[in-house]
Tab-separated table of C-alpha atoms in Angstrom:
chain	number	residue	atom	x	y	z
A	175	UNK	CA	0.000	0.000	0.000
A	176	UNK	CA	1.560	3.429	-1.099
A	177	UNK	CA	2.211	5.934	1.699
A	178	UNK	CA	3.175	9.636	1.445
A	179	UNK	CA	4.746	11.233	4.143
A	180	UNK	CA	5.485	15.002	4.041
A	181	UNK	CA	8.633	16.874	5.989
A	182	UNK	CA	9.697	20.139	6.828
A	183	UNK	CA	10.508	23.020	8.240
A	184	UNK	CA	7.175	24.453	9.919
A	185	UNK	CA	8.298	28.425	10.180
A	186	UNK	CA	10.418	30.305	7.583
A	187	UNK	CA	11.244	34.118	7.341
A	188	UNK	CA	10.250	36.034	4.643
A	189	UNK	CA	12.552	36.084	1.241
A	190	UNK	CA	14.178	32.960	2.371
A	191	UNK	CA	13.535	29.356	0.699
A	192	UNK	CA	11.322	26.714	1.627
A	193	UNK	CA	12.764	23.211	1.401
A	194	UNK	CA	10.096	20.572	1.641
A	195	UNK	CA	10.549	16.782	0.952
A	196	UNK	CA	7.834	13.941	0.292
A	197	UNK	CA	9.011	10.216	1.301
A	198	UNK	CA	7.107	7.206	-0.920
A	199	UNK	CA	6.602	3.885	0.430
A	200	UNK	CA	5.338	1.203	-0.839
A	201	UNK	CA	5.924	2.166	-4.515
A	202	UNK	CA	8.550	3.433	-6.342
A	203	UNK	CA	8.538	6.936	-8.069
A	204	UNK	CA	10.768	6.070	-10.781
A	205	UNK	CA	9.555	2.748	-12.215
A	206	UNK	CA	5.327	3.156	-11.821
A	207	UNK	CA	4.099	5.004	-14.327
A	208	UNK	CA	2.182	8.252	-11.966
A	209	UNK	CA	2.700	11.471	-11.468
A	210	UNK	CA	4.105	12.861	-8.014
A	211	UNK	CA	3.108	16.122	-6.880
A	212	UNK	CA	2.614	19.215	-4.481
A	213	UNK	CA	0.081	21.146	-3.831
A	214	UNK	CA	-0.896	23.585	-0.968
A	215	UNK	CA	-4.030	24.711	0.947
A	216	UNK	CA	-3.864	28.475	2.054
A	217	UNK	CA	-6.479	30.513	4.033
A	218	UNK	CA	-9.547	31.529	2.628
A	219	UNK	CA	-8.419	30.013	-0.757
A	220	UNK	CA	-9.034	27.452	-3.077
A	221	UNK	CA	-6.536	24.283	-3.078
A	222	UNK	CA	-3.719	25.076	-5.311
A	223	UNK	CA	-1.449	22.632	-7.303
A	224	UNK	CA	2.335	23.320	-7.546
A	225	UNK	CA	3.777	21.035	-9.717
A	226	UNK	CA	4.727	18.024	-10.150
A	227	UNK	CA	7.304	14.856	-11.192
A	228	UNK	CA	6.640	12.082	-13.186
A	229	UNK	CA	8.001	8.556	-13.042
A	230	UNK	CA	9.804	9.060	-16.158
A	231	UNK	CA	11.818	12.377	-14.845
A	232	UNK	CA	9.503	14.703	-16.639
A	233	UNK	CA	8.354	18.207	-14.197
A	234	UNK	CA	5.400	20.018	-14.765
A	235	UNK	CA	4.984	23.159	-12.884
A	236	UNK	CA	1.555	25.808	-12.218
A	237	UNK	CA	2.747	28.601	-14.122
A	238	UNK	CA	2.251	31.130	-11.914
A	239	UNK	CA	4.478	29.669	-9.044
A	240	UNK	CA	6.632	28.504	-11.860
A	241	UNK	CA	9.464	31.256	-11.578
A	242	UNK	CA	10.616	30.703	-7.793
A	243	UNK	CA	9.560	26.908	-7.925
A	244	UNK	CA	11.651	23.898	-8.410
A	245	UNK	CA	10.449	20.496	-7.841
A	246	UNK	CA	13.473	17.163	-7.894
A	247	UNK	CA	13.594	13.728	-6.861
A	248	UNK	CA	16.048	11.435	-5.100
A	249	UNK	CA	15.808	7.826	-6.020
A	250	UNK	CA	18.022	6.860	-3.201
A	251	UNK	CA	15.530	7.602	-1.185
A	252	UNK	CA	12.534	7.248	-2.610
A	253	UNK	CA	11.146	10.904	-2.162
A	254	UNK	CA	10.026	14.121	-4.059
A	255	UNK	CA	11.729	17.821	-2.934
A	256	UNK	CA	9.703	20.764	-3.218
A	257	UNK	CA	11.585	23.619	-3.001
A	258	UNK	CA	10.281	27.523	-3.131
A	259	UNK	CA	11.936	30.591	-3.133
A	260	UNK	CA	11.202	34.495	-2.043
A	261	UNK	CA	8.262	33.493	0.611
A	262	UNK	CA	6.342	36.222	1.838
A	263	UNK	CA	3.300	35.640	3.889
A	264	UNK	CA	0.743	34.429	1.214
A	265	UNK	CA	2.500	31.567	1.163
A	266	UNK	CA	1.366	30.539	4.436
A	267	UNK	CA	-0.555	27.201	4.123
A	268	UNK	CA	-0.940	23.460	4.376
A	269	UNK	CA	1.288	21.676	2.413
A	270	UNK	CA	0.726	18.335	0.648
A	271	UNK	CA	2.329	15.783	-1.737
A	272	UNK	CA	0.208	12.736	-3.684
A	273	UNK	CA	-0.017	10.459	-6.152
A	274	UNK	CA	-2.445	10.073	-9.508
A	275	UNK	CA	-1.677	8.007	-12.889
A	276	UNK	CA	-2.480	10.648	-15.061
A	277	UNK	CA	-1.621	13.955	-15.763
A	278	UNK	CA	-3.864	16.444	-13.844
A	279	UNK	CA	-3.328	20.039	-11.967
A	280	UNK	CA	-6.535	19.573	-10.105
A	281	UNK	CA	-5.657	18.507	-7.047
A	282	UNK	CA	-8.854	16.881	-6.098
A	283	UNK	CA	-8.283	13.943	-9.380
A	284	UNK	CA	-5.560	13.301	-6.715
A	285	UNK	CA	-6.150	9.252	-5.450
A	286	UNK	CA	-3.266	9.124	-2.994
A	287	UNK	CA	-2.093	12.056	-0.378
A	288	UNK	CA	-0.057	12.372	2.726
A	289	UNK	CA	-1.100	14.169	5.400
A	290	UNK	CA	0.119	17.010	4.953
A	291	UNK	CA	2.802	19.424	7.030
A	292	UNK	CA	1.893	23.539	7.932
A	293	UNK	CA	4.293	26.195	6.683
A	294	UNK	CA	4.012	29.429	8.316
A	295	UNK	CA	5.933	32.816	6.910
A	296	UNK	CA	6.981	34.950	9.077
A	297	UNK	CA	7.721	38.730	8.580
């Protein structure tokens, strides 16, 4: 059964980067054919997908978080980096990676997630 665990840093200044990672068990992100992605849940706003990887080493990112996102993968370990530069406070939100077989940036065609971690941008 495939698992998705999200990790993190929980608080992070403004204008600094946010370094998130997403750790896969019980499948492997480089030999199933699925996509891998991020998305996030701010206040007040509708859920919003970041990007994501695909099994065959593909990225896909929203445009419009495109320019200060990059998204990489580590077969070592089995997991999915987010990564997200010049954070101001908008970026405040829930954070969350998961799996689907097909390409989609609607995070609710999503099948698999993790639970999620909280980022918080501080002033």
């Amino acid at each position: 059964q495939v698992q998705l665990q999200e990790s993190g840093p929980g608080l992070v200044k403004s204008s600094q980067t946010l370094s998130l990672t997403c750790t896969v068990s019980g499948d492997s992100i480089t030999t199933t054919n699925s996509y891998w992605s991020w998305s996030r849940q701010r206040p007040g706003k509708a859920p919003e997908w970041i990007g994501a990887s695909h099994y065959a080493g593909n990225y896909y990112y929203n445009p419009s978080l495109q320019s200060r996102t990059s998204i990489s993968r580590d077969s070592a370990t089995n997991s999915v980096s987010l990564k997200m530069d010049s954070l101001r406070p908008e970026d405040t939100g829930r954070y969350l990676c998961a799996r689907i077989r097909y390409y989609s940036e609607d995070p609710a065609a999503y099948d698999t997630w993790g639970q999620g971690t909280q980022v918080t941008v501080s002033s």
